[in-house]
């Protein structure tokens, strides 16, 4: 094992433990579980065997497997960011609707209260 | 009732405690036959209380949503209470309530009637980037609507029941709400009409006229226009 493999393997294990803990404490919604477990497992395998992707990398014209992982990682993170922006917009719309409902109900309440 | 129509005036207000009382009393005085809803957009001052004492119906958002959010709430109320027409009126006193019957008259020809500056009445003047954006917007939107629209960002407008229905579910929360709604209405195939009005000076608060803000406004106008044209 090279020094680099030790580093990547430890990182992958820490990542997996973190994800597992969040799942166990029910801090992550179910729809994200599969995604993050998958990511954790892939990271774990690649962490122990960084050379696994070398052949695939040269097939698509990337010099080393590590570069390919880096590239795919950046793409993946970008997609996650876009997804989170989308999710935030949706949540904002939902809270907006709730705020409107609260306002309408309060107005109705004031109407129903006998005038002093 | 104006022209046999139950009319609701929607007045979004955010921290307008200084002027809201006078504006509400003026509207109530000029148009006693019309209901007035003040939408308090999460004010931190006593806007709600003052408006209620002055004789308005008040609905209060728990936090600030921005002008578009307040408008949609107003239209939701109009729909729930079954009004035939709704009129948007600013809380800072720059819209003269005496034009409201004129706007309602216009509803006989088009479902959306805009009270427009630069259409002959009044002496409102704008210069610089803000002026360019207004020219650009009114050029593009006039072409789309097939009629002359000189003041596309005017928040002084009346609409009928169909559009109340639309705006209650769909009203952009973003800043350029009046332009975006106008484009949406035109693209859905509704007729739009403008009625010349004179705007007054605000009773309180400073108008946003710094050069940086004007450039920002131009950028936002372009972006809104582009987005509204490509959005489904």
Coordinates of C-alpha atoms in Angstrom, one line a residue:
Chain A
X1 CA 0.0 0.0 0.0
X2 CA 1.3 3.4 -0.9
X3 CA 0.9 6.5 1.3
X4 CA -1.7 7.8 -1.1
X5 CA -3.8 4.7 -0.7
X6 CA -3.7 5.0 3.1
X7 CA -5.0 8.6 2.8
X8 CA -7.8 7.8 0.4
X9 CA -8.9 4.7 2.3
X10 CA -9.1 6.5 5.6
X11 CA -11.0 9.4 4.0
X12 CA -13.5 6.9 2.4
X13 CA -14.0 5.1 5.7
X14 CA -14.6 8.4 7.6
X15 CA -17.1 9.4 4.9
X16 CA -19.0 6.1 5.1
X17 CA -19.2 6.2 8.9
X18 CA -20.5 9.8 8.8
X19 CA -23.2 8.9 6.3
X20 CA -24.1 5.8 8.2
X21 CA -24.4 7.7 11.5
X22 CA -26.7 10.3 9.9
X23 CA -28.9 7.6 8.5
X24 CA -29.0 5.8 11.8
X25 CA -30.0 8.9 13.7
X26 CA -32.7 9.6 11.0
X27 CA -31.1 12.9 10.1
X28 CA -31.2 12.2 6.3
X29 CA -34.4 11.8 4.4
X30 CA -34.9 8.3 2.9
X31 CA -34.7 9.6 -0.7
X32 CA -31.1 10.6 -0.1
X33 CA -30.1 7.4 1.7
X34 CA -29.5 5.3 -1.4
X35 CA -27.6 8.0 -3.1
X36 CA -25.2 8.7 -0.3
X37 CA -24.7 5.0 0.6
X38 CA -23.8 4.4 -3.0
X39 CA -21.4 7.3 -3.0
X40 CA -19.9 6.1 0.2
X41 CA -19.4 2.6 -1.1
X42 CA -17.8 3.7 -4.3
X43 CA -15.5 6.0 -2.4
X44 CA -14.6 3.1 -0.1
X45 CA -13.7 0.7 -3.0
X46 CA -11.8 3.4 -4.9
X47 CA -10.1 4.5 -1.7
X48 CA -8.6 1.0 -1.2
X49 CA -7.9 0.4 -4.9
X50 CA -7.2 3.8 -6.6
X51 CA -5.8 2.1 -9.7
X52 CA -9.1 0.4 -10.4
X53 CA -10.2 3.0 -12.9
X54 CA -6.9 3.3 -14.8
X55 CA -8.1 1.2 -17.7
X56 CA -11.4 3.0 -18.0
X57 CA -9.6 6.3 -17.8
X58 CA -7.2 5.5 -20.7
X59 CA -10.2 4.3 -22.7
X60 CA -11.9 7.7 -22.5
X61 CA -8.6 9.6 -23.0
X62 CA -7.8 10.5 -19.4
X63 CA -4.2 9.9 -18.4
X64 CA -4.8 8.4 -14.9
X65 CA -7.7 7.0 -13.0
X66 CA -7.3 9.5 -10.2
X67 CA -7.9 12.4 -12.7
X68 CA -11.0 10.7 -13.9
X69 CA -12.3 10.3 -10.4
X70 CA -11.5 14.0 -9.7
X71 CA -13.4 15.0 -12.9
X72 CA -16.4 12.9 -12.1
X73 CA -16.4 14.1 -8.5
X74 CA -16.6 17.8 -9.6
X75 CA -19.4 17.0 -12.1
X76 CA -21.3 15.1 -9.3
X77 CA -20.9 17.9 -6.8
X78 CA -22.2 20.4 -9.4
X79 CA -25.3 18.4 -10.0
X80 CA -25.8 18.1 -6.2
X81 CA -25.5 21.9 -5.9
X82 CA -28.1 22.4 -8.6
X83 CA -30.4 19.9 -7.0
X84 CA -30.1 21.7 -3.7
X85 CA -30.9 25.1 -5.3
X86 CA -34.0 23.5 -6.8
X87 CA -35.0 22.0 -3.5
X88 CA -34.5 25.4 -1.8
X89 CA -36.7 27.1 -4.4
X90 CA -39.4 24.5 -3.9
X91 CA -39.2 24.8 -0.1
X92 CA -39.5 28.6 -0.4
X93 CA -42.6 28.2 -2.5
X94 CA -44.1 25.9 0.1
X95 CA -43.4 28.2 3.0
X96 CA -44.8 31.1 1.0
X97 CA -48.1 29.2 0.5
X98 CA -48.1 28.4 4.2
X99 CA -47.6 32.1 5.1
X100 CA -50.5 33.1 2.9
X101 CA -52.7 30.5 4.5
X102 CA -51.8 31.7 8.0
X103 CA -52.5 35.3 7.0
X104 CA -55.9 34.4 5.5
X105 CA -56.9 32.4 8.6
X106 CA -55.9 35.2 10.9
X107 CA -57.9 37.7 8.9
X108 CA -60.9 35.3 9.1
X109 CA -60.4 35.0 12.9
X110 CA -60.4 38.8 13.4
X111 CA -63.7 39.0 11.4
X112 CA -65.3 36.4 13.6
X113 CA -64.2 37.9 16.8
X114 CA -66.9 40.2 18.2
X115 CA -65.9 43.8 17.9
X116 CA -65.0 45.4 21.2
Chain B
X1 CA -70.1 48.3 -6.3
X2 CA -68.8 50.0 -9.5
X3 CA -70.6 49.1 -12.7
X4 CA -72.5 46.3 -10.9
X5 CA -69.2 44.8 -9.9
X6 CA -67.9 43.9 -6.4
X7 CA -64.5 45.5 -6.4
X8 CA -61.6 44.9 -4.0
X9 CA -58.7 47.2 -3.8
X10 CA -55.5 45.4 -2.9
X11 CA -52.9 47.5 -1.2
X12 CA -49.6 45.9 -0.3
X13 CA -47.8 47.7 2.5
X14 CA -44.5 47.1 4.2
X15 CA -43.5 49.4 7.1
X16 CA -45.8 52.2 5.9
X17 CA -47.1 53.2 9.3
X18 CA -46.3 56.9 8.5
X19 CA -48.5 57.2 5.5
X20 CA -50.9 54.2 5.5
X21 CA -53.5 55.9 7.7
X22 CA -54.0 58.9 5.4
X23 CA -53.9 56.7 2.3
X24 CA -56.6 54.3 3.7
X25 CA -58.8 57.2 4.9
X26 CA -58.5 58.8 1.5
X27 CA -59.5 55.6 -0.4
X28 CA -62.4 55.0 2.0
X29 CA -63.5 58.6 1.5
X30 CA -63.3 58.6 -2.2
X31 CA -64.6 55.1 -2.8
X32 CA -67.0 54.1 0.0
X33 CA -68.6 51.5 -2.2
X34 CA -65.4 49.5 -2.6
X35 CA -63.7 47.2 -0.2
X36 CA -60.1 47.9 0.7
X37 CA -57.7 45.1 1.7
X38 CA -54.3 46.1 3.1
X39 CA -51.8 43.3 2.8
X40 CA -49.2 43.9 5.5
X41 CA -46.1 42.2 4.2
X42 CA -44.6 41.4 7.6
X43 CA -44.1 45.0 8.8
X44 CA -42.2 45.6 12.0
X45 CA -44.1 48.8 12.7
X46 CA -47.8 49.2 13.4
X47 CA -48.9 49.3 9.7
X48 CA -51.6 46.7 10.4
X49 CA -53.1 48.4 13.4
X50 CA -53.2 51.8 11.8
X51 CA -54.7 50.5 8.6
X52 CA -57.4 48.6 10.5
X53 CA -58.3 51.6 12.6
X54 CA -58.5 53.7 9.4
X55 CA -61.2 51.3 8.1
X56 CA -59.4 48.8 5.9
X57 CA -59.6 45.0 6.0
X58 CA -56.1 43.8 7.0
X59 CA -54.4 40.6 6.3
X60 CA -50.9 40.2 7.7
X61 CA -48.1 37.9 6.5
X62 CA -46.0 36.4 9.3
X63 CA -42.8 37.5 7.5
X64 CA -41.8 39.6 4.6
X65 CA -42.4 38.0 1.3
X66 CA -41.8 40.9 -1.0
X67 CA -44.3 42.8 -3.2
X68 CA -45.1 39.8 -5.3
X69 CA -45.8 37.6 -2.3
X70 CA -48.1 40.3 -0.9
X71 CA -50.0 40.6 -4.2
X72 CA -50.7 36.9 -4.5
X73 CA -52.1 36.9 -1.0
X74 CA -54.3 39.8 -2.0
X75 CA -55.6 37.9 -5.0
X76 CA -56.1 34.8 -2.9
X77 CA -58.3 36.8 -0.6
X78 CA -60.2 38.3 -3.6
X79 CA -60.8 34.8 -5.0
X80 CA -61.9 33.3 -1.7
X81 CA -64.4 36.2 -1.0
X82 CA -65.7 36.1 -4.6
X83 CA -64.9 39.6 -5.9
X84 CA -65.6 40.4 -9.5
X85 CA -62.7 42.8 -9.9
X86 CA -59.5 43.7 -8.1
X87 CA -57.5 46.9 -8.3
X88 CA -53.8 47.2 -7.2
X89 CA -53.0 50.4 -5.4
X90 CA -49.7 51.4 -3.8
X91 CA -49.7 52.3 -0.1
X92 CA -47.3 55.3 -0.5
X93 CA -50.1 57.5 -1.9
X94 CA -48.7 57.9 -5.4
X95 CA -51.8 56.3 -7.0
X96 CA -54.8 58.5 -7.0
X97 CA -57.9 56.5 -6.0
X98 CA -60.1 58.8 -8.0
X99 CA -58.9 56.9 -11.1
X100 CA -60.2 53.6 -9.9
X101 CA -63.7 53.9 -11.5
X102 CA -61.9 54.8 -14.8
X103 CA -59.9 51.6 -14.5
X104 CA -63.0 49.5 -13.7
X105 CA -64.7 51.1 -16.8
X106 CA -61.8 49.8 -18.9
X107 CA -62.5 46.2 -17.8
X108 CA -65.5 46.1 -20.1
X109 CA -63.0 46.0 -23.0
X110 CA -60.1 44.1 -21.6
X111 CA -59.6 41.9 -18.6
X112 CA -56.4 43.7 -17.5
X113 CA -56.4 47.5 -17.4
X114 CA -53.2 49.4 -16.6
X115 CA -53.1 52.9 -15.2
X116 CA -50.2 54.4 -17.1
X117 CA -48.0 57.4 -16.7
X118 CA -46.5 58.9 -19.8
X119 CA -49.9 58.5 -21.5
X120 CA -50.8 62.1 -21.6
X121 CA -51.7 62.9 -18.1
X122 CA -49.4 64.1 -15.3
X123 CA -45.8 65.3 -15.4
X124 CA -43.9 62.3 -14.1
X125 CA -40.3 62.2 -15.4
X126 CA -37.6 59.6 -15.4
X127 CA -34.1 59.7 -16.9
X128 CA -31.0 57.6 -17.4
X129 CA -30.8 53.8 -17.4
X130 CA -34.2 53.5 -15.8
X131 CA -35.7 55.5 -18.6
X132 CA -34.0 53.2 -21.2
X133 CA -35.3 50.1 -19.5
X134 CA -38.8 51.5 -19.5
X135 CA -38.6 52.4 -23.2
X136 CA -37.3 48.9 -24.1
X137 CA -40.0 47.2 -22.0
X138 CA -42.8 49.3 -23.4
X139 CA -41.5 48.7 -26.9
X140 CA -41.3 44.9 -26.6
X141 CA -44.6 44.6 -24.7
X142 CA -46.5 46.9 -27.0
X143 CA -45.5 44.7 -29.9
X144 CA -46.5 41.6 -28.0
X145 CA -49.9 43.0 -26.8
X146 CA -50.7 44.6 -30.1
X147 CA -51.5 47.9 -28.5
X148 CA -49.6 50.8 -27.1
X149 CA -48.3 50.3 -23.5
X150 CA -46.3 53.2 -22.2
X151 CA -45.9 52.2 -18.6
X152 CA -45.3 48.4 -18.2
X153 CA -44.0 48.6 -14.7
X154 CA -47.0 50.5 -13.3
X155 CA -48.4 48.8 -10.2
X156 CA -51.7 50.7 -10.7
X157 CA -53.9 48.1 -12.4
X158 CA -57.3 46.5 -12.4
X159 CA -58.3 43.0 -13.5
X160 CA -61.4 40.9 -13.7
X161 CA -62.4 37.6 -12.2
X162 CA -60.5 35.4 -14.6
X163 CA -57.2 37.1 -13.8
X164 CA -57.9 37.1 -10.1
X165 CA -58.2 33.3 -10.5
X166 CA -54.9 33.2 -12.3
X167 CA -53.0 35.6 -10.0
X168 CA -54.2 33.8 -6.9
X169 CA -52.3 30.7 -7.9
X170 CA -49.6 32.3 -9.9
X171 CA -47.9 35.6 -9.1
X172 CA -44.2 35.9 -9.2
X173 CA -42.5 36.6 -5.9
X174 CA -39.6 38.3 -7.7
X175 CA -39.0 42.0 -7.9
X176 CA -40.2 42.8 -11.4
X177 CA -43.7 41.3 -10.7
X178 CA -45.7 43.8 -12.8
X179 CA -43.7 43.2 -16.0
X180 CA -43.7 39.5 -15.6
X181 CA -47.4 39.3 -14.9
X182 CA -48.1 41.5 -17.9
X183 CA -46.1 39.2 -20.2
X184 CA -47.8 36.1 -18.8
X185 CA -51.3 37.6 -19.3
X186 CA -50.4 38.6 -22.9
X187 CA -49.0 35.2 -23.7
X188 CA -52.1 33.5 -22.4
X189 CA -54.0 35.5 -25.0
X190 CA -55.8 38.1 -22.8
X191 CA -56.4 41.6 -24.0
X192 CA -54.6 44.4 -22.2
X193 CA -55.6 48.0 -22.2
X194 CA -54.1 51.1 -20.7
X195 CA -55.7 54.2 -19.2
X196 CA -53.8 57.4 -18.7
X197 CA -53.4 58.4 -15.1
X198 CA -51.4 61.1 -13.3
X199 CA -49.1 59.8 -10.5
X200 CA -48.7 61.9 -7.4
X201 CA -45.6 62.3 -5.3
X202 CA -45.2 59.9 -2.5
X203 CA -46.6 60.9 0.9
X204 CA -43.7 59.2 2.7
X205 CA -40.5 57.3 1.9
X206 CA -37.8 58.1 -0.7
X207 CA -38.1 56.8 -4.3
X208 CA -35.2 54.6 -5.3
X209 CA -33.4 56.7 -7.9
X210 CA -29.6 56.3 -7.4
X211 CA -27.7 55.6 -10.6
X212 CA -26.4 52.2 -9.4
X213 CA -29.9 51.2 -8.6
X214 CA -31.1 52.3 -12.0
X215 CA -28.5 50.2 -13.8
X216 CA -29.4 47.2 -11.6
X217 CA -33.0 47.9 -12.6
X218 CA -32.1 47.8 -16.3
X219 CA -30.3 44.4 -15.8
X220 CA -33.2 43.0 -13.9
X221 CA -35.6 44.3 -16.6
X222 CA -33.6 42.5 -19.3
X223 CA -33.4 39.3 -17.3
X224 CA -37.1 39.3 -16.4
X225 CA -38.0 39.9 -20.0
X226 CA -35.8 37.1 -21.2
X227 CA -37.0 34.7 -18.6
X228 CA -40.6 35.5 -19.0
X229 CA -40.3 35.0 -22.7
X230 CA -38.8 31.5 -22.5
X231 CA -40.6 30.3 -19.4
X232 CA -43.5 27.9 -19.9

